[in-house]
């Protein structure tokens, strides 16, 4: 006979969990002396909290921060993985105070850790005292220092060191010391206020470099130094506007002003007053005002002996020419003589640079010298045409050239009008002449049809009859005549159900087309607008089929059956095949219930539940006298469309109470899903079969090993008088340690005292011990059932008696499990029967 004793466990002391202290440089432990670079990316796994519980209980980890401080890390409770969740900046905060925790569910340990943030080269040098402005006298000696540039870098180490250099630029007059930042005038260079009053120098501050996100980088900043040169008295006066030319006309009189010269001190920052005088060349006919610089005539022009006089002033010369009277204005001439209107007909968009050869224009001024010098101007639309030449002396052929071809557009202007002006330049009279230029334009097919929009969005209700208008597209061609006529066409994968009128652009559905939003609600295709020469443009059309409420809600059955556990809802669902909201949104309501005022329904989800006051079967049975507690509810499903459709269904609801045993509760919950129960049964059977095979294999190898060790067989002769049948009576449901017990026939009849001592029966192979169970102190010790078996001879009666006892035991167990665990009991019985059969076969090897 085999038996296994119960396993028992005693309560142990409950110790608090603890962290592993792995010291600095470790990536796991309690984060002691842990440091992290400020360029670590958000979401990086930076550390793993690691600890243990003396009792081997599972532990969880956590991390908290001081109230009001930023939380930089998050911890995965089970694995202890620490992840960075905030951007780090050492220059703002160089360490983080955090509290790491470890707990086994009952005891919690908190440790204060200080996380150090290490530096990365992420800061640029910053200049101080911006803006950088320096005032330097122009006589500052070459090589002198004029300014010291200062920049700081908040990084540490080489990344915080700063050096300076000037950006390369041609002919710079300055240099800078790379370490101190002292700016100097370059050796051999000097400053000159009269040549350049201000200098702009770009200085670069560069750090020593360092790693950032694993890559070495050098960061720089730039600033502009403004150097203002201060003037000193070192420059002579300078005449402005040279060379100077003056004219004496035949009608001039003594005292007439001919010309005014102007000079200024070379030292412009602190100028001195100017004094003018004529050194030579006047021959007594000209004088100059010493303060204003105005040159005047001192005699009549007829007294002048020369046509040209050169007056020598200090550092400059004034040339004075004697000229005739300006008594002839400029005049325009055409092929037939003097003319002030010129007309031309041409096609639009001529090539740029083309000469308008149809215009034959000549301009003339009969005066001599400066009186015959004039300028030509073309006034009209800006930068369309230009005139050549622009300055004329006496006479020239006028040429008009196309400058902007796109502006000569028939669709904008059928004709262009310009005014051609000739204006004298250097005469007091400023005589001028004007001529009109009219250009008549001829049209060409230079435009393509253009839609009023690049795309059109249309909406049409579903179930619209064939031939219904969808949308009207419009394209225009600004060209004239047949070139401006537009023809429409339609194409594309989504255009099968639509047509377009070739001239009006109205898009409508095919006569046979039937639009259904539930089948397809979006169409897109292209429309083409084309002129008579094949020039075209495209636009895309998007058609949305608007859903109409043409489908009522539908239940999958008109008669539904549900089982409701008190306290839990049951759900019914209807489907509306409409495509869009609110047509396919369903509201549920209870139309009728028997008995009334028992159920509530969620109008959105269709969940039916009992009224809150119904909490037990006793209340249910007080409401109805029926024992089966089967109630009917008429549920209506109504959509939110307009008009609204509805449908109803009768729901038969069985009311039951929640069962306490897991198997019965599972089977009760699986009434509506039998496949789930079937899957569980198959899983249980599979596990039982595998256990049976494993135990059989172990017994087989144990028997084989036993036979090899003791090959001699023991012969036991049967005694007819003492033959007794062994009856196995397993005790199920007992709380003591014996699972089953063997009795002989005499013991069964009560003759215990008459038994003689018998040699002990051979032992059967021992079954493997049950797996150890780790119990918690809070759990109640449970009894562990053991399996007992018996050895029997080949006697048929004894074997049948044993089987009868076994079947009786199975029947008793089956009777005890009427709540849905019958399948499990049958499997256990079958497993036990196979184990006993294997034991019996092993024992029979000793008898033959």
PDB file of N, CA and C in Angstrom, residues 284-357:
ATOM      1  N   UNK A 284      39.891 139.633 -66.087  1.00  0.00           N
ATOM      2  CA  UNK A 284      39.106 140.766 -65.624  1.00  0.00           C
ATOM      3  C   UNK A 284      37.649 140.684 -65.982  1.00  0.00           C
ATOM      4  N   UNK A 285      37.207 139.593 -66.615  1.00  0.00           N
ATOM      5  CA  UNK A 285      35.780 139.492 -67.016  1.00  0.00           C
ATOM      6  C   UNK A 285      34.926 138.712 -65.994  1.00  0.00           C
ATOM      7  N   UNK A 286      35.589 138.074 -65.033  1.00  0.00           N
ATOM      8  CA  UNK A 286      34.839 137.224 -64.078  1.00  0.00           C
ATOM      9  C   UNK A 286      35.326 137.497 -62.664  1.00  0.00           C
ATOM     10  N   UNK A 287      34.430 137.370 -61.712  1.00  0.00           N
ATOM     11  CA  UNK A 287      34.758 137.526 -60.289  1.00  0.00           C
ATOM     12  C   UNK A 287      34.057 136.410 -59.496  1.00  0.00           C
ATOM     13  N   UNK A 288      34.552 136.175 -58.261  1.00  0.00           N
ATOM     14  CA  UNK A 288      33.978 135.119 -57.424  1.00  0.00           C
ATOM     15  C   UNK A 288      33.709 135.659 -56.043  1.00  0.00           C
ATOM     16  N   UNK A 289      32.596 135.293 -55.461  1.00  0.00           N
ATOM     17  CA  UNK A 289      32.263 135.680 -54.100  1.00  0.00           C
ATOM     18  C   UNK A 289      33.103 134.829 -53.159  1.00  0.00           C
ATOM     19  N   UNK A 290      33.890 135.471 -52.285  1.00  0.00           N
ATOM     20  CA  UNK A 290      34.857 134.755 -51.449  1.00  0.00           C
ATOM     21  C   UNK A 290      34.204 133.811 -50.449  1.00  0.00           C
ATOM     22  N   UNK A 291      32.974 134.052 -50.062  1.00  0.00           N
ATOM     23  CA  UNK A 291      32.332 133.186 -49.058  1.00  0.00           C
ATOM     24  C   UNK A 291      31.370 132.195 -49.681  1.00  0.00           C
ATOM     25  N   UNK A 292      30.591 132.619 -50.755  1.00  0.00           N
ATOM     26  CA  UNK A 292      29.606 131.715 -51.340  1.00  0.00           C
ATOM     27  C   UNK A 292      30.166 130.898 -52.495  1.00  0.00           C
ATOM     28  N   UNK A 293      31.237 131.340 -53.169  1.00  0.00           N
ATOM     29  CA  UNK A 293      31.804 130.634 -54.304  1.00  0.00           C
ATOM     30  C   UNK A 293      31.080 130.890 -55.595  1.00  0.00           C
ATOM     31  N   UNK A 294      30.214 131.956 -55.679  1.00  0.00           N
ATOM     32  CA  UNK A 294      29.449 132.243 -56.881  1.00  0.00           C
ATOM     33  C   UNK A 294      30.319 133.060 -57.853  1.00  0.00           C
ATOM     34  N   UNK A 295      30.444 132.535 -59.118  1.00  0.00           N
ATOM     35  CA  UNK A 295      31.215 133.222 -60.167  1.00  0.00           C
ATOM     36  C   UNK A 295      30.246 134.061 -60.991  1.00  0.00           C
ATOM     37  N   UNK A 296      30.581 135.357 -61.186  1.00  0.00           N
ATOM     38  CA  UNK A 296      29.688 136.304 -61.896  1.00  0.00           C
ATOM     39  C   UNK A 296      30.426 136.926 -63.076  1.00  0.00           C
ATOM     40  N   UNK A 297      29.594 137.403 -64.045  1.00  0.00           N
ATOM     41  CA  UNK A 297      30.122 138.122 -65.219  1.00  0.00           C
ATOM     42  C   UNK A 297      30.274 139.615 -64.863  1.00  0.00           C
ATOM     43  N   UNK A 298      31.420 140.190 -65.238  1.00  0.00           N
ATOM     44  CA  UNK A 298      31.670 141.606 -64.880  1.00  0.00           C
ATOM     45  C   UNK A 298      31.534 142.560 -66.059  1.00  0.00           C
ATOM     46  N   UNK A 299      31.286 142.053 -67.294  1.00  0.00           N
ATOM     47  CA  UNK A 299      31.144 142.914 -68.487  1.00  0.00           C
ATOM     48  C   UNK A 299      30.133 142.271 -69.423  1.00  0.00           C
ATOM     49  N   UNK A 300      29.819 142.956 -70.530  1.00  0.00           N
ATOM     50  CA  UNK A 300      28.871 142.428 -71.505  1.00  0.00           C
ATOM     51  C   UNK A 300      29.526 141.313 -72.328  1.00  0.00           C
ATOM     52  N   UNK A 301      28.741 140.324 -72.803  1.00  0.00           N
ATOM     53  CA  UNK A 301      29.313 139.215 -73.570  1.00  0.00           C
ATOM     54  C   UNK A 301      30.032 139.662 -74.839  1.00  0.00           C
ATOM     55  N   UNK A 302      29.607 140.795 -75.462  1.00  0.00           N
ATOM     56  CA  UNK A 302      30.246 141.228 -76.709  1.00  0.00           C
ATOM     57  C   UNK A 302      31.683 141.656 -76.460  1.00  0.00           C
ATOM     58  N   UNK A 303      32.002 141.926 -75.180  1.00  0.00           N
ATOM     59  CA  UNK A 303      33.361 142.343 -74.874  1.00  0.00           C
ATOM     60  C   UNK A 303      34.310 141.159 -74.655  1.00  0.00           C
ATOM     61  N   UNK A 304      33.729 139.978 -74.595  1.00  0.00           N
ATOM     62  CA  UNK A 304      34.550 138.790 -74.382  1.00  0.00           C
ATOM     63  C   UNK A 304      35.322 138.472 -75.660  1.00  0.00           C
ATOM     64  N   UNK A 305      36.621 138.277 -75.510  1.00  0.00           N
ATOM     65  CA  UNK A 305      37.475 138.064 -76.676  1.00  0.00           C
ATOM     66  C   UNK A 305      37.582 136.573 -77.033  1.00  0.00           C
ATOM     67  N   UNK A 306      37.405 135.701 -76.076  1.00  0.00           N
ATOM     68  CA  UNK A 306      37.564 134.260 -76.312  1.00  0.00           C
ATOM     69  C   UNK A 306      36.219 133.540 -76.183  1.00  0.00           C
ATOM     70  N   UNK A 307      36.123 132.420 -76.830  1.00  0.00           N
ATOM     71  CA  UNK A 307      34.909 131.595 -76.689  1.00  0.00           C
ATOM     72  C   UNK A 307      34.986 130.725 -75.430  1.00  0.00           C
ATOM     73  N   UNK A 308      36.210 130.414 -74.964  1.00  0.00           N
ATOM     74  CA  UNK A 308      36.382 129.521 -73.841  1.00  0.00           C
ATOM     75  C   UNK A 308      37.334 130.138 -72.830  1.00  0.00           C
ATOM     76  N   UNK A 309      36.946 130.150 -71.555  1.00  0.00           N
ATOM     77  CA  UNK A 309      37.779 130.661 -70.462  1.00  0.00           C
ATOM     78  C   UNK A 309      37.918 129.550 -69.408  1.00  0.00           C
ATOM     79  N   UNK A 310      39.158 129.439 -68.878  1.00  0.00           N
ATOM     80  CA  UNK A 310      39.419 128.491 -67.804  1.00  0.00           C
ATOM     81  C   UNK A 310      39.899 129.263 -66.581  1.00  0.00           C
ATOM     82  N   UNK A 311      39.060 129.291 -65.550  1.00  0.00           N
ATOM     83  CA  UNK A 311      39.388 130.010 -64.327  1.00  0.00           C
ATOM     84  C   UNK A 311      40.048 129.030 -63.358  1.00  0.00           C
ATOM     85  N   UNK A 312      41.232 129.368 -62.872  1.00  0.00           N
ATOM     86  CA  UNK A 312      41.966 128.533 -61.946  1.00  0.00           C
ATOM     87  C   UNK A 312      41.678 128.963 -60.520  1.00  0.00           C
ATOM     88  N   UNK A 313      41.020 128.073 -59.803  1.00  0.00           N
ATOM     89  CA  UNK A 313      40.798 128.290 -58.376  1.00  0.00           C
ATOM     90  C   UNK A 313      41.771 127.382 -57.613  1.00  0.00           C
ATOM     91  N   UNK A 314      41.784 127.525 -56.310  1.00  0.00           N
ATOM     92  CA  UNK A 314      42.674 126.688 -55.499  1.00  0.00           C
ATOM     93  C   UNK A 314      42.286 125.217 -55.666  1.00  0.00           C
ATOM     94  N   UNK A 315      43.179 124.431 -56.240  1.00  0.00           N
ATOM     95  CA  UNK A 315      43.072 122.983 -56.414  1.00  0.00           C
ATOM     96  C   UNK A 315      42.114 122.586 -57.522  1.00  0.00           C
ATOM     97  N   UNK A 316      41.321 123.482 -58.103  1.00  0.00           N
ATOM     98  CA  UNK A 316      40.379 123.077 -59.133  1.00  0.00           C
ATOM     99  C   UNK A 316      40.300 124.132 -60.217  1.00  0.00           C
ATOM    100  N   UNK A 317      39.651 123.740 -61.333  1.00  0.00           N
ATOM    101  CA  UNK A 317      39.507 124.621 -62.503  1.00  0.00           C
ATOM    102  C   UNK A 317      38.043 124.699 -62.876  1.00  0.00           C
ATOM    103  N   UNK A 318      37.589 125.946 -63.258  1.00  0.00           N
ATOM    104  CA  UNK A 318      36.235 126.162 -63.736  1.00  0.00           C
ATOM    105  C   UNK A 318      36.318 126.580 -65.198  1.00  0.00           C
ATOM    106  N   UNK A 319      35.625 125.790 -66.073  1.00  0.00           N
ATOM    107  CA  UNK A 319      35.618 126.083 -67.505  1.00  0.00           C
ATOM    108  C   UNK A 319      34.343 126.824 -67.850  1.00  0.00           C
ATOM    109  N   UNK A 320      34.478 127.984 -68.514  1.00  0.00           N
ATOM    110  CA  UNK A 320      33.322 128.810 -68.898  1.00  0.00           C
ATOM    111  C   UNK A 320      33.326 128.943 -70.405  1.00  0.00           C
ATOM    112  N   UNK A 321      32.161 128.558 -71.039  1.00  0.00           N
ATOM    113  CA  UNK A 321      32.031 128.638 -72.498  1.00  0.00           C
ATOM    114  C   UNK A 321      30.987 129.689 -72.842  1.00  0.00           C
ATOM    115  N   UNK A 322      31.288 130.436 -73.857  1.00  0.00           N
ATOM    116  CA  UNK A 322      30.352 131.447 -74.364  1.00  0.00           C
ATOM    117  C   UNK A 322      29.549 130.806 -75.490  1.00  0.00           C
ATOM    118  N   UNK A 323      28.192 130.795 -75.374  1.00  0.00           N
ATOM    119  CA  UNK A 323      27.327 130.110 -76.335  1.00  0.00           C
ATOM    120  C   UNK A 323      26.295 131.072 -76.886  1.00  0.00           C
ATOM    121  N   UNK A 324      25.614 130.507 -77.986  1.00  0.00           N
ATOM    122  CA  UNK A 324      24.576 131.349 -78.592  1.00  0.00           C
ATOM    123  C   UNK A 324      23.282 131.213 -77.820  1.00  0.00           C
ATOM    124  N   UNK A 325      22.233 131.866 -78.320  1.00  0.00           N
ATOM    125  CA  UNK A 325      20.926 131.821 -77.673  1.00  0.00           C
ATOM    126  C   UNK A 325      20.231 130.497 -77.967  1.00  0.00           C
ATOM    127  N   UNK A 326      19.453 130.010 -76.992  1.00  0.00           N
ATOM    128  CA  UNK A 326      18.666 128.787 -77.165  1.00  0.00           C
ATOM    129  C   UNK A 326      17.275 129.184 -77.616  1.00  0.00           C
ATOM    130  N   UNK A 327      17.064 129.193 -78.945  1.00  0.00           N
ATOM    131  CA  UNK A 327      15.778 129.649 -79.472  1.00  0.00           C
ATOM    132  C   UNK A 327      15.083 128.625 -80.353  1.00  0.00           C
ATOM    133  N   UNK A 328      15.517 127.329 -80.286  1.00  0.00           N
ATOM    134  CA  UNK A 328      14.864 126.279 -81.066  1.00  0.00           C
ATOM    135  C   UNK A 328      14.561 125.078 -80.151  1.00  0.00           C
ATOM    136  N   UNK A 329      13.313 124.716 -79.988  1.00  0.00           N
ATOM    137  CA  UNK A 329      12.978 123.534 -79.197  1.00  0.00           C
ATOM    138  C   UNK A 329      13.177 122.255 -80.015  1.00  0.00           C
ATOM    139  N   UNK A 330      13.271 121.070 -79.365  1.00  0.00           N
ATOM    140  CA  UNK A 330      13.341 119.809 -80.109  1.00  0.00           C
ATOM    141  C   UNK A 330      12.054 119.612 -80.914  1.00  0.00           C
ATOM    142  N   UNK A 331      12.159 118.866 -82.048  1.00  0.00           N
ATOM    143  CA  UNK A 331      11.013 118.657 -82.943  1.00  0.00           C
ATOM    144  C   UNK A 331      11.057 117.208 -83.459  1.00  0.00           C
ATOM    145  N   UNK A 332       9.852 116.538 -83.523  1.00  0.00           N
ATOM    146  CA  UNK A 332       9.745 115.168 -84.034  1.00  0.00           C
ATOM    147  C   UNK A 332       9.306 115.223 -85.497  1.00  0.00           C
ATOM    148  N   UNK A 333       9.868 114.284 -86.290  1.00  0.00           N
ATOM    149  CA  UNK A 333       9.561 114.218 -87.719  1.00  0.00           C
ATOM    150  C   UNK A 333       9.245 112.771 -88.086  1.00  0.00           C
ATOM    151  N   UNK A 334       8.259 112.633 -89.007  1.00  0.00           N
ATOM    152  CA  UNK A 334       7.943 111.327 -89.564  1.00  0.00           C
ATOM    153  C   UNK A 334       8.339 111.253 -91.008  1.00  0.00           C
ATOM    154  N   UNK A 335       7.783 110.252 -91.734  1.00  0.00           N
ATOM    155  CA  UNK A 335       8.121 110.097 -93.153  1.00  0.00           C
ATOM    156  C   UNK A 335       7.595 111.265 -93.985  1.00  0.00           C
ATOM    157  N   UNK A 336       6.557 111.938 -93.482  1.00  0.00           N
ATOM    158  CA  UNK A 336       5.930 113.026 -94.241  1.00  0.00           C
ATOM    159  C   UNK A 336       6.180 114.389 -93.616  1.00  0.00           C
ATOM    160  N   UNK A 337       7.233 114.521 -92.783  1.00  0.00           N
ATOM    161  CA  UNK A 337       7.545 115.809 -92.198  1.00  0.00           C
ATOM    162  C   UNK A 337       7.275 115.827 -90.714  1.00  0.00           C
ATOM    163  N   UNK A 338       7.103 117.069 -90.181  1.00  0.00           N
ATOM    164  CA  UNK A 338       6.882 117.218 -88.751  1.00  0.00           C
ATOM    165  C   UNK A 338       5.600 116.499 -88.345  1.00  0.00           C
ATOM    166  N   UNK A 339       5.681 115.774 -87.207  1.00  0.00           N
ATOM    167  CA  UNK A 339       4.572 114.895 -86.819  1.00  0.00           C
ATOM    168  C   UNK A 339       4.592 114.718 -85.297  1.00  0.00           C
ATOM    169  N   UNK A 340       3.404 114.722 -84.671  1.00  0.00           N
ATOM    170  CA  UNK A 340       3.322 114.523 -83.215  1.00  0.00           C
ATOM    171  C   UNK A 340       2.451 113.327 -82.833  1.00  0.00           C
ATOM    172  N   UNK A 341       2.119 112.462 -83.815  1.00  0.00           N
ATOM    173  CA  UNK A 341       1.377 111.215 -83.513  1.00  0.00           C
ATOM    174  C   UNK A 341       1.882 110.111 -84.444  1.00  0.00           C
ATOM    175  N   UNK A 342       2.216 108.971 -83.829  1.00  0.00           N
ATOM    176  CA  UNK A 342       2.714 107.832 -84.589  1.00  0.00           C
ATOM    177  C   UNK A 342       1.901 106.605 -84.181  1.00  0.00           C
ATOM    178  N   UNK A 343       1.489 105.805 -85.176  1.00  0.00           N
ATOM    179  CA  UNK A 343       0.599 104.683 -84.914  1.00  0.00           C
ATOM    180  C   UNK A 343       1.157 103.425 -85.566  1.00  0.00           C
ATOM    181  N   UNK A 344       0.936 102.226 -84.829  1.00  0.00           N
ATOM    182  CA  UNK A 344       1.472 100.954 -85.297  1.00  0.00           C
ATOM    183  C   UNK A 344       0.504  99.848 -84.904  1.00  0.00           C
ATOM    184  N   UNK A 345       0.309  98.862 -85.821  1.00  0.00           N
ATOM    185  CA  UNK A 345      -0.500  97.681 -85.540  1.00  0.00           C
ATOM    186  C   UNK A 345       0.416  96.452 -85.527  1.00  0.00           C
ATOM    187  N   UNK A 346       0.300  95.603 -84.459  1.00  0.00           N
ATOM    188  CA  UNK A 346       1.193  94.460 -84.304  1.00  0.00           C
ATOM    189  C   UNK A 346       0.507  93.384 -83.466  1.00  0.00           C
ATOM    190  N   UNK A 347       1.049  92.150 -83.561  1.00  0.00           N
ATOM    191  CA  UNK A 347       0.528  91.058 -82.741  1.00  0.00           C
ATOM    192  C   UNK A 347       1.056  91.183 -81.310  1.00  0.00           C
ATOM    193  N   UNK A 348       0.246  90.645 -80.382  1.00  0.00           N
ATOM    194  CA  UNK A 348       0.648  90.662 -78.969  1.00  0.00           C
ATOM    195  C   UNK A 348       1.864  89.761 -78.747  1.00  0.00           C
ATOM    196  N   UNK A 349       2.559  90.025 -77.647  1.00  0.00           N
ATOM    197  CA  UNK A 349       3.712  89.255 -77.197  1.00  0.00           C
ATOM    198  C   UNK A 349       4.817  89.143 -78.245  1.00  0.00           C
ATOM    199  N   UNK A 350       5.304  90.274 -78.746  1.00  0.00           N
ATOM    200  CA  UNK A 350       6.473  90.178 -79.633  1.00  0.00           C
ATOM    201  C   UNK A 350       7.701  89.762 -78.824  1.00  0.00           C
ATOM    202  N   UNK A 351       8.736  89.244 -79.466  1.00  0.00           N
ATOM    203  CA  UNK A 351       9.933  88.828 -78.723  1.00  0.00           C
ATOM    204  C   UNK A 351      10.598  90.024 -78.038  1.00  0.00           C
ATOM    205  N   UNK A 352      11.119  89.776 -76.848  1.00  0.00           N
ATOM    206  CA  UNK A 352      11.825  90.833 -76.139  1.00  0.00           C
ATOM    207  C   UNK A 352      13.115  91.184 -76.874  1.00  0.00           C
ATOM    208  N   UNK A 353      13.390  92.491 -76.977  1.00  0.00           N
ATOM    209  CA  UNK A 353      14.545  92.977 -77.734  1.00  0.00           C
ATOM    210  C   UNK A 353      14.223  93.305 -79.185  1.00  0.00           C
ATOM    211  N   UNK A 354      12.992  93.018 -79.605  1.00  0.00           N
ATOM    212  CA  UNK A 354      12.622  93.304 -80.993  1.00  0.00           C
ATOM    213  C   UNK A 354      12.398  94.803 -81.181  1.00  0.00           C
ATOM    214  N   UNK A 355      12.850  95.328 -82.322  1.00  0.00           N
ATOM    215  CA  UNK A 355      12.676  96.750 -82.664  1.00  0.00           C
ATOM    216  C   UNK A 355      11.349  96.931 -83.390  1.00  0.00           C
ATOM    217  N   UNK A 356      10.595  97.935 -82.979  1.00  0.00           N
ATOM    218  CA  UNK A 356       9.326  98.236 -83.659  1.00  0.00           C
ATOM    219  C   UNK A 356       9.643  99.027 -84.928  1.00  0.00           C
ATOM    220  N   UNK A 357       9.857  98.244 -86.013  1.00  0.00           N
ATOM    221  CA  UNK A 357      10.344  98.859 -87.258  1.00  0.00           C
ATOM    222  C   UNK A 357       9.241  99.619 -87.990  1.00  0.00           C
TER     223      UNK A 357
END
